[in-house]
Short mmCIF file of N, CA and C in Angstrom, two decimals:
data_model
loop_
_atom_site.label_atom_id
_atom_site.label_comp_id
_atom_site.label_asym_id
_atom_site.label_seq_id
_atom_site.Cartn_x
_atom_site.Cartn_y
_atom_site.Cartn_z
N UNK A 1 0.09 31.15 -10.55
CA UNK A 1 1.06 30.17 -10.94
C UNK A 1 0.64 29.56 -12.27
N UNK A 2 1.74 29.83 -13.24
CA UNK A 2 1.27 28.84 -14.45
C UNK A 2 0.84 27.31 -14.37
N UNK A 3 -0.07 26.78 -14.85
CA UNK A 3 -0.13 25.29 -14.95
C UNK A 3 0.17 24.76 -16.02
N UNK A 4 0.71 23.34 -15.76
CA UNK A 4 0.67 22.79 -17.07
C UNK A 4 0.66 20.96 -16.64
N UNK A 5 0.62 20.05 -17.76
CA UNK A 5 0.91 18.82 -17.38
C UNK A 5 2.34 18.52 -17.24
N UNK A 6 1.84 17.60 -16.32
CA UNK A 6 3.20 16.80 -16.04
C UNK A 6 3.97 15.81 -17.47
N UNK A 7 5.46 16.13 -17.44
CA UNK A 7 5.99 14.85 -18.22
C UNK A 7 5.59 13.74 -17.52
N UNK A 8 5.89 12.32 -18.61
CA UNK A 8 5.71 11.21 -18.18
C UNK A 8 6.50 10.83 -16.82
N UNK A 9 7.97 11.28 -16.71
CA UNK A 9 8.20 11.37 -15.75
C UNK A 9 8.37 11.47 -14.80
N UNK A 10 7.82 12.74 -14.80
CA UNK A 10 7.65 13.47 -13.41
C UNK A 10 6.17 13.19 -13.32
N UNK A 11 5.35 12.56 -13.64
CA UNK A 11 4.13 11.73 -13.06
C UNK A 11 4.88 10.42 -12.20
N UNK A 12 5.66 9.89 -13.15
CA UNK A 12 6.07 8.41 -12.06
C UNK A 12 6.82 9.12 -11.00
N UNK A 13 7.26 9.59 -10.81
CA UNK A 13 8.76 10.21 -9.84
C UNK A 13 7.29 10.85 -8.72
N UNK A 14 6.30 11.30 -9.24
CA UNK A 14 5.18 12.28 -7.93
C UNK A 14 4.46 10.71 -7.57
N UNK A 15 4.12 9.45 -8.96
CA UNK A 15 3.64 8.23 -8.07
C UNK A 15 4.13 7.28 -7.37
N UNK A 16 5.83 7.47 -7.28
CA UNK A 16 6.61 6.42 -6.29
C UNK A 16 7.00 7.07 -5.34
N UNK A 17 6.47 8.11 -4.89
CA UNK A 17 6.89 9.11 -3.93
C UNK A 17 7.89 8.80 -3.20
N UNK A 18 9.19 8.53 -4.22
CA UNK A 18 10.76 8.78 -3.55
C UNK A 18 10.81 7.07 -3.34
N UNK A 19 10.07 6.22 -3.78
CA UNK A 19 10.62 4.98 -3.84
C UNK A 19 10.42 4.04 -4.84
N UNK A 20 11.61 3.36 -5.21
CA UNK A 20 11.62 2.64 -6.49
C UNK A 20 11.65 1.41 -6.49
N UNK A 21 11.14 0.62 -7.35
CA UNK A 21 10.92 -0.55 -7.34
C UNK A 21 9.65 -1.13 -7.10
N UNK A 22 8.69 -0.51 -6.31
CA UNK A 22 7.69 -0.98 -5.90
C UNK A 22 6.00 -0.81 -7.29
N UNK A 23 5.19 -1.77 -7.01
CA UNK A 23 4.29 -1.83 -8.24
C UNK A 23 2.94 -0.86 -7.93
N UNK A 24 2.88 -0.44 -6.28
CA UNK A 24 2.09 0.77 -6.25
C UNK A 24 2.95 1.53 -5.14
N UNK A 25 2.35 2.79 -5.22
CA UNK A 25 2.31 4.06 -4.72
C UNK A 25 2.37 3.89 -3.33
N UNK A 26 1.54 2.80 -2.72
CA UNK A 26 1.19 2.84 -1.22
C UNK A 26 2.82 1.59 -0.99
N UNK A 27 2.97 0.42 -1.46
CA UNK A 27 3.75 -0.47 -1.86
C UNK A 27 3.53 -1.49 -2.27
N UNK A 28 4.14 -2.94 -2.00
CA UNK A 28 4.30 -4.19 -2.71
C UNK A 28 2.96 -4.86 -3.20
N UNK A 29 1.79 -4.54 -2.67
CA UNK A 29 0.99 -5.52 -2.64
C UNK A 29 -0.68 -4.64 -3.08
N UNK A 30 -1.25 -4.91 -3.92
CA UNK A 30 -2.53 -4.43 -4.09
C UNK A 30 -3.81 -4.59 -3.30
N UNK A 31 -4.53 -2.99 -3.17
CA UNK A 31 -5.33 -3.03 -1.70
C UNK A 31 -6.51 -2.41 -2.37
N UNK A 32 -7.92 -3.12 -2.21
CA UNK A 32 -9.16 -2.20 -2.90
C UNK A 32 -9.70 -1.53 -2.32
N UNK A 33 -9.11 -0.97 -1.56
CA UNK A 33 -9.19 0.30 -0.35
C UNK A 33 -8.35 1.29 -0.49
N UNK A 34 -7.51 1.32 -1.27
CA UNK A 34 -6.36 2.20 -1.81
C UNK A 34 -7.14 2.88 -3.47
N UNK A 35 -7.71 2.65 -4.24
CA UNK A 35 -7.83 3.00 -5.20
C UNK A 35 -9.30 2.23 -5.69
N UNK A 36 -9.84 2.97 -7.20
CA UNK A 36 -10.92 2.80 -7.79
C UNK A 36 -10.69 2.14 -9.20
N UNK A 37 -10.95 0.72 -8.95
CA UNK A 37 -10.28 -0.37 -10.24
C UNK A 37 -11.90 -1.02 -10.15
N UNK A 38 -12.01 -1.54 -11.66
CA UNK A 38 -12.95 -2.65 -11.48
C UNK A 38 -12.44 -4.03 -10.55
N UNK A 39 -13.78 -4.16 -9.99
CA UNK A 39 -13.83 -5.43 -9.45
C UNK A 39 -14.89 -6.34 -10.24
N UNK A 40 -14.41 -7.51 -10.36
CA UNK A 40 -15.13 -8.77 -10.44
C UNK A 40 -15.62 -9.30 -12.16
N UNK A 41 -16.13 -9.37 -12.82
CA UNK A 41 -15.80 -10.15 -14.35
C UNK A 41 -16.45 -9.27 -15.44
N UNK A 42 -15.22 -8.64 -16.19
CA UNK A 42 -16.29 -7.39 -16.56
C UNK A 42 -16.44 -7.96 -18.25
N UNK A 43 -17.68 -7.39 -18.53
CA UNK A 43 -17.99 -5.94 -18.30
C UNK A 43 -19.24 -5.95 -17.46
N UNK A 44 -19.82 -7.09 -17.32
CA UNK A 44 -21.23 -7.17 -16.82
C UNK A 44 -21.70 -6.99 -15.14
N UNK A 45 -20.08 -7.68 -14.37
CA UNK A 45 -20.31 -7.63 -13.04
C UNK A 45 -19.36 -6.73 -12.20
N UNK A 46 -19.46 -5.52 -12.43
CA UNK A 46 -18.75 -4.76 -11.05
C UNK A 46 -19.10 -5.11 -9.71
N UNK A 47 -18.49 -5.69 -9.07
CA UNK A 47 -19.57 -6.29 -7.37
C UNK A 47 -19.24 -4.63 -6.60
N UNK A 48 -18.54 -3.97 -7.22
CA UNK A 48 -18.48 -2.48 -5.88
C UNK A 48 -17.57 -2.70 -4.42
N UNK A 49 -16.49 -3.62 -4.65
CA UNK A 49 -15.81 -3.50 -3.66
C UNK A 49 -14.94 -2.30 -2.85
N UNK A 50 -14.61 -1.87 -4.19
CA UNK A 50 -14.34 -0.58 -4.12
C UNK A 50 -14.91 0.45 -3.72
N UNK A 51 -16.45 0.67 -3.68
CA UNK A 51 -17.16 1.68 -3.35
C UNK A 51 -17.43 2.43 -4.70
N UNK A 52 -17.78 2.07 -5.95
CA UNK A 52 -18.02 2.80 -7.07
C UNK A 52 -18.12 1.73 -8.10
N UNK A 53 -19.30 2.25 -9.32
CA UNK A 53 -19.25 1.72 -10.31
C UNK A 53 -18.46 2.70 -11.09
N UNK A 54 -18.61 3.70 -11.33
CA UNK A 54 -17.49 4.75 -12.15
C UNK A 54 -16.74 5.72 -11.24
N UNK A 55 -16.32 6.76 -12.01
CA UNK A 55 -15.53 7.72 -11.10
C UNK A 55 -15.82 7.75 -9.73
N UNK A 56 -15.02 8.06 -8.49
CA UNK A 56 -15.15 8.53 -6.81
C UNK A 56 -14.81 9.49 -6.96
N UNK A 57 -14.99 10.24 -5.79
CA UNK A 57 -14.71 11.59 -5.78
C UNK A 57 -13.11 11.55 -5.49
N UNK A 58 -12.51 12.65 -5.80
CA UNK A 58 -10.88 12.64 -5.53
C UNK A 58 -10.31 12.23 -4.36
N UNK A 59 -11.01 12.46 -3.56
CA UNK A 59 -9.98 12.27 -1.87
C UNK A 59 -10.81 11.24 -1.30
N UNK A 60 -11.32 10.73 -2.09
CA UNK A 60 -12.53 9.21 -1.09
C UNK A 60 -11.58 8.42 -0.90
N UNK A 61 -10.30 7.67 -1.64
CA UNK A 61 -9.41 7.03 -0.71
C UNK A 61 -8.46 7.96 -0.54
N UNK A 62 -7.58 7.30 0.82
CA UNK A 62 -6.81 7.90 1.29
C UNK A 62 -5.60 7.92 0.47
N UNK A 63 -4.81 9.03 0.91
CA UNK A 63 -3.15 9.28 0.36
C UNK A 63 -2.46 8.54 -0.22
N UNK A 64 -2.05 7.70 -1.52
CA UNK A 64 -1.76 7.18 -2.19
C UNK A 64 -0.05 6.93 -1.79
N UNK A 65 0.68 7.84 -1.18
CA UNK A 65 1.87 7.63 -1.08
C UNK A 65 2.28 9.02 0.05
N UNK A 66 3.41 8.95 0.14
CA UNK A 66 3.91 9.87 0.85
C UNK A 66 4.31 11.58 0.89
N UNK A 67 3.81 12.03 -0.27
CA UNK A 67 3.60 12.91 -1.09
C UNK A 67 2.59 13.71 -1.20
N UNK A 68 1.72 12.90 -0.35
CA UNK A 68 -0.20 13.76 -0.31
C UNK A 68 -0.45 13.63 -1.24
N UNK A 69 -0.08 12.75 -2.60
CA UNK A 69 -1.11 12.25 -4.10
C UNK A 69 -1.87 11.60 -4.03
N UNK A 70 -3.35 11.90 -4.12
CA UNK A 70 -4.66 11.01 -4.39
C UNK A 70 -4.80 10.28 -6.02
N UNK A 71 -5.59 9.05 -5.62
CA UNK A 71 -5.63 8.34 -7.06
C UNK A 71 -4.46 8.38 -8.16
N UNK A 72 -3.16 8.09 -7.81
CA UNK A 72 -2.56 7.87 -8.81
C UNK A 72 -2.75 6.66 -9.58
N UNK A 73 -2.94 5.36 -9.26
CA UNK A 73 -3.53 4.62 -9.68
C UNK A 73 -5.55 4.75 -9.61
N UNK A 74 -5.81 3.93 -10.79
CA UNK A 74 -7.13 3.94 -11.01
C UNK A 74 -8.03 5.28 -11.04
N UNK A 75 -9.30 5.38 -10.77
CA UNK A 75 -10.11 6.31 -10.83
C UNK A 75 -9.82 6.73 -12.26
N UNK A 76 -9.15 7.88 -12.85
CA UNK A 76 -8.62 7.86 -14.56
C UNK A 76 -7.80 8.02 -14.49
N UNK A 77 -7.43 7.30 -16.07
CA UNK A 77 -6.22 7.90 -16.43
C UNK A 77 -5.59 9.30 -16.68
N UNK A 78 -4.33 9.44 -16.60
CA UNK A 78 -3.88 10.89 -16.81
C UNK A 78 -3.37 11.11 -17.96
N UNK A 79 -3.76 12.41 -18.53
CA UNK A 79 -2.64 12.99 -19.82
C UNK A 79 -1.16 13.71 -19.41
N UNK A 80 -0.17 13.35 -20.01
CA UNK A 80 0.67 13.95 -19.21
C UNK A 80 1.45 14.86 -20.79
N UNK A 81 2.38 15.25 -20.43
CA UNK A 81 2.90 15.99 -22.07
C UNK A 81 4.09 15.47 -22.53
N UNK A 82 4.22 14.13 -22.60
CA UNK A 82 5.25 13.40 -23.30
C UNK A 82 4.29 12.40 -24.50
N UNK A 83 5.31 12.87 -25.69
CA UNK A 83 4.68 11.79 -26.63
C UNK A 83 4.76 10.39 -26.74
N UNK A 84 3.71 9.80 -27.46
CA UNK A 84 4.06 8.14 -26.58
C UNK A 84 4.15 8.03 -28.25
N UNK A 85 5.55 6.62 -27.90
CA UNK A 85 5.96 6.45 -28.95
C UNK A 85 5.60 4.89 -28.61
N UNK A 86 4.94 4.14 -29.98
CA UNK A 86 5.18 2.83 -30.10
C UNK A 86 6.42 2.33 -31.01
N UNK A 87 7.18 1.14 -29.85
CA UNK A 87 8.30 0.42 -30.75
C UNK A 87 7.84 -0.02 -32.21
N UNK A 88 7.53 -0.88 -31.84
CA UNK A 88 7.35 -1.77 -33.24
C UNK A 88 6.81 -0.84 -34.75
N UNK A 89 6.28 0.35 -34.22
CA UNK A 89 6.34 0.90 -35.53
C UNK A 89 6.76 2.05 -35.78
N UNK A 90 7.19 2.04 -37.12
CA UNK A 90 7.89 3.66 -37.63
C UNK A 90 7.22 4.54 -37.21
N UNK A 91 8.42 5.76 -36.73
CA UNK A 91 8.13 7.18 -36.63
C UNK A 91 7.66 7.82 -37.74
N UNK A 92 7.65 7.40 -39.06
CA UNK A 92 6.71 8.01 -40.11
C UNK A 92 4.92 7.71 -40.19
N UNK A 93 4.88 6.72 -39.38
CA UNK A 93 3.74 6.23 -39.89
C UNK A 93 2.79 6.22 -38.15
N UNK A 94 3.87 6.57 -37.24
CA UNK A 94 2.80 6.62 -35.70
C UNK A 94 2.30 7.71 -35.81
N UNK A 95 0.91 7.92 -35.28
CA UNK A 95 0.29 8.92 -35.58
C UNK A 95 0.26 9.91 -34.14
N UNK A 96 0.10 11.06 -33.91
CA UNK A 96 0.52 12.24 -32.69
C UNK A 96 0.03 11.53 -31.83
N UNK A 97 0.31 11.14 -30.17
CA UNK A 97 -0.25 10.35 -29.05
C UNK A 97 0.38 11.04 -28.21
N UNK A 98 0.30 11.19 -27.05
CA UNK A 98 0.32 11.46 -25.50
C UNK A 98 0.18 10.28 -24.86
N UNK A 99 1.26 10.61 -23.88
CA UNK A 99 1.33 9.36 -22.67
C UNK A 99 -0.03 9.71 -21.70
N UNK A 100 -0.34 8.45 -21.37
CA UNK A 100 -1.27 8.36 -20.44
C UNK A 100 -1.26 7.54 -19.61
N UNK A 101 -1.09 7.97 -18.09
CA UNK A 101 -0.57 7.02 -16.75
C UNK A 101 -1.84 6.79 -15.95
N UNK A 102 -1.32 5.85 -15.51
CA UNK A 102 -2.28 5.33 -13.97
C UNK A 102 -3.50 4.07 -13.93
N UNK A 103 -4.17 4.33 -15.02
CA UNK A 103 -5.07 3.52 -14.92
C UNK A 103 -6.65 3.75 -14.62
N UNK A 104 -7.64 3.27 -14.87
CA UNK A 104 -8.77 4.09 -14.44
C UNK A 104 -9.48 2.84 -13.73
N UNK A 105 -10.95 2.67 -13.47
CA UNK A 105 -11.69 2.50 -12.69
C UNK A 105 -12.31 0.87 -13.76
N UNK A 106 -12.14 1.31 -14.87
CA UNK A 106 -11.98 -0.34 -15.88
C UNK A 106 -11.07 -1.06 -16.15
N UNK A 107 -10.17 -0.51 -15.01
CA UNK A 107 -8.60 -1.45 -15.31
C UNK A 107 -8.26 -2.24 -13.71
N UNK A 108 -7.99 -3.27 -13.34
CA UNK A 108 -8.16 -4.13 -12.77
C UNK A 108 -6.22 -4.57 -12.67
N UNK A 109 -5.99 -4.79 -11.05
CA UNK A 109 -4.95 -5.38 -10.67
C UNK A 109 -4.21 -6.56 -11.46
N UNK A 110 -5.07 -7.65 -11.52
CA UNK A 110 -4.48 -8.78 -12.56
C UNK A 110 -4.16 -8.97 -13.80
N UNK A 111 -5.13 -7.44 -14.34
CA UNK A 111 -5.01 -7.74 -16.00
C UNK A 111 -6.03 -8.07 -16.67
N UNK A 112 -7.03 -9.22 -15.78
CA UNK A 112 -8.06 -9.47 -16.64
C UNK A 112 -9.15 -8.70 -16.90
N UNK A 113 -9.35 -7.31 -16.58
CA UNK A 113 -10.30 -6.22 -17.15
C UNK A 113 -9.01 -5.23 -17.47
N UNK A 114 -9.35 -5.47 -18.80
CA UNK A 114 -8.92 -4.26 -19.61
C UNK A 114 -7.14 -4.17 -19.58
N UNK A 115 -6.57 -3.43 -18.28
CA UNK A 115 -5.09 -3.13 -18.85
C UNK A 115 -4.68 -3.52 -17.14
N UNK A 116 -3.62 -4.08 -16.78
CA UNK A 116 -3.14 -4.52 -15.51
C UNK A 116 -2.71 -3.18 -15.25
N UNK A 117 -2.98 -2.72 -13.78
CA UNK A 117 -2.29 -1.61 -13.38
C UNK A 117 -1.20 -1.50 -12.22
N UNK A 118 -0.15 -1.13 -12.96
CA UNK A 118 0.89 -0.72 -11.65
C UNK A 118 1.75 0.94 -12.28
N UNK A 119 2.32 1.13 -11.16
CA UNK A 119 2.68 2.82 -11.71
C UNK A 119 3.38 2.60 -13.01
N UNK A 120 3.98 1.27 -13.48
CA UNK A 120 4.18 1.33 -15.03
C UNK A 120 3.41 1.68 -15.75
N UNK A 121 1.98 1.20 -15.74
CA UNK A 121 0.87 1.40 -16.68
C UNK A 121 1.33 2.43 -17.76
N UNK A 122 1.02 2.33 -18.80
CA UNK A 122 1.15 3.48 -20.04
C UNK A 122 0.31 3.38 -21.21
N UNK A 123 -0.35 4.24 -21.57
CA UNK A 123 -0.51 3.95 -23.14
C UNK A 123 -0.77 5.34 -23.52
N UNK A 124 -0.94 5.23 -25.15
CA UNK A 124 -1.19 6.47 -25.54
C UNK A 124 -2.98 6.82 -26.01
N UNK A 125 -3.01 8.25 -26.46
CA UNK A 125 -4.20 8.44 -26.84
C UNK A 125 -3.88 9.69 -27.44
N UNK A 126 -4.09 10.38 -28.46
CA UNK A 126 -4.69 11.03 -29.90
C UNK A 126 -5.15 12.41 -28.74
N UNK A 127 -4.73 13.53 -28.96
CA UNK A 127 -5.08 14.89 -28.23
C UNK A 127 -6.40 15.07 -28.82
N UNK A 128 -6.80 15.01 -29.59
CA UNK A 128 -8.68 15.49 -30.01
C UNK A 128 -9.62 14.33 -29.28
N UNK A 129 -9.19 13.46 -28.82
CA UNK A 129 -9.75 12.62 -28.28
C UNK A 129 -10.27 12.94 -26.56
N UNK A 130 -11.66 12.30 -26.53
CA UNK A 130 -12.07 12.30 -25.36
C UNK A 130 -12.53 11.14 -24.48
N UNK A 131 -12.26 10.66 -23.33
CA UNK A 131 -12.84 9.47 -22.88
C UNK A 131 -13.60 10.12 -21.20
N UNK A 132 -14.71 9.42 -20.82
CA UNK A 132 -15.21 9.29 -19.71
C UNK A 132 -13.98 8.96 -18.52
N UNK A 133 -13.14 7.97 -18.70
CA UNK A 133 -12.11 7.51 -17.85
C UNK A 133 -10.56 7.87 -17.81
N UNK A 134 -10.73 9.26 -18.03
CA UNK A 134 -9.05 9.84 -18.61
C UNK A 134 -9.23 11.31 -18.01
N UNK A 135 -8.37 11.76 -17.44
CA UNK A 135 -8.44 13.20 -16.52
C UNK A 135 -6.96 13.39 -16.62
N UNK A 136 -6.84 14.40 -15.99
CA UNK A 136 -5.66 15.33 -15.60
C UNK A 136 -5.22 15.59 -14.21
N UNK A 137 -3.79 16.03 -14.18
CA UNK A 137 -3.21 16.44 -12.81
C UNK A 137 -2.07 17.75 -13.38
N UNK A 138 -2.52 18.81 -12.95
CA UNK A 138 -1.29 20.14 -13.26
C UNK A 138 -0.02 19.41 -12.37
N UNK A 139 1.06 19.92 -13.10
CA UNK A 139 2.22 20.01 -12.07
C UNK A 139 2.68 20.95 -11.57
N UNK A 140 3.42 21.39 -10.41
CA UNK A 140 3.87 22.51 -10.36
C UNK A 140 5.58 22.75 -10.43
N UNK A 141 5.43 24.16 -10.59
CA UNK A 141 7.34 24.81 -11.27
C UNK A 141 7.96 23.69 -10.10
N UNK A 142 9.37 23.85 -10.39
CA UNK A 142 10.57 23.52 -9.89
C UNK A 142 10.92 24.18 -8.52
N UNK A 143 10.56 24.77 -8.37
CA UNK A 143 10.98 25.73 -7.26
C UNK A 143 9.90 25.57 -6.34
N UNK A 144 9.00 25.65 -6.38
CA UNK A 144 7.92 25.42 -5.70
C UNK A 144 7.69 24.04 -4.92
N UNK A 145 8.34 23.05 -6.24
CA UNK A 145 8.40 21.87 -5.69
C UNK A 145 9.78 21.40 -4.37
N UNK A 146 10.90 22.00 -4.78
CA UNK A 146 11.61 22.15 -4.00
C UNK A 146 11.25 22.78 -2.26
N UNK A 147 10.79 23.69 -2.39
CA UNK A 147 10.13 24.31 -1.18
C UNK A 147 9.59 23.42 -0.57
N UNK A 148 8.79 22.27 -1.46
CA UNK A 148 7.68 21.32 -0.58
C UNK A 148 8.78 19.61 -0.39
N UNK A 149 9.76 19.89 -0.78
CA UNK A 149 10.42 18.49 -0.34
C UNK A 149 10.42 17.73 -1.22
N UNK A 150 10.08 17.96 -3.02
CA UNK A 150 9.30 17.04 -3.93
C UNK A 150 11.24 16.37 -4.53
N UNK A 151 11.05 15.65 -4.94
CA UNK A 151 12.75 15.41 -5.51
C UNK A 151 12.96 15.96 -6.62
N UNK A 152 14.27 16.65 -7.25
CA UNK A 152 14.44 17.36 -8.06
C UNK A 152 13.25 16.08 -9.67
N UNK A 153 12.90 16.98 -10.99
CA UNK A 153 12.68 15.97 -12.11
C UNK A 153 13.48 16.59 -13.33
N UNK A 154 13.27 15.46 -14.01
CA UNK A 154 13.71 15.77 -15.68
C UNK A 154 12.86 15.90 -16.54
N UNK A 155 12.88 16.80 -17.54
CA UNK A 155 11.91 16.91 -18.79
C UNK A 155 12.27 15.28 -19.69
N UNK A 156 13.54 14.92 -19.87
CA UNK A 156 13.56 13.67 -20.75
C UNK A 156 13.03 12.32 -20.37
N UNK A 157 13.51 11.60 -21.25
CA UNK A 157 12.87 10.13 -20.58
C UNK A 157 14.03 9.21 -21.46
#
């Protein structure tokens, strides 16, 4: 099977697994048993509520949503293959970026470490670029996904 990344889209559409509105994957309310976020006043004090100072292994928490997706929030962020465009400045002058979803393990529920995470989360990052806290998820064809119950997606946004 070919792989490739997911659009921005069809990352959110695999992290609300068929439900909208809600700010995580599991639902309404944030759980540090669900995912790998800093805890406690960073950069100096991770207390490890979570069970990790950096990366967990993939399946250490449970099922993120209804879909069988692990870590869509926290643990790292993802590259997906939509370009991230910033408003406020010209398309002549933004330089090549990729969307990047989810959030990693230095990003924190409230906001106050680093970037607040909910399946909105977004930012971009520069393809030659590498970070410790940024990973990947293949998607799979259309058809395949169909077979498994996934909801139809769109390439646009």
């Amino acid at each position: 099977m070919k792989k490739r990344l997911p659009s921005e889209l069809e990352w959110e559409c695999a992290a609300r697994g068929g439900k909208e509105e809600l700010p995580y994957p599991w639902g309404s309310n944030p759980k540090t048993n669900r995912t790998n976020l800093w805890q406690g006043p960073f950069p100096h004090n991770n207390t490890l509520a979570d069970g990790y100072l950096g990366l967990s292994p993939v399946d250490h928490y449970k099922q993120q949503n209804q879909y069988g997706l692990f870590d869509l929030l926290g643990n790292t962020w993802e590259w997906t293959s939509s370009i991230f465009r910033e408003q406020d400045i010209p398309l002549r002058m933004q330089k090549d970026m990729y969307v990047l979803r989810g959030g990693s393990y230095l990003d924190s529920y409230d906001g106050k470490v680093n970037q607040l995470i909910r399946i909105t989360s977004r930012k971009g990052a520069k393809p030659a670029e590498s970070f410790h806290n940024v990973g990947f998820r293949c998607a799979m064809d259309e058809l395949k996904a169909k077979r498994l119950g996934f909801p139809e997606t769109r390439d646009d946004l």
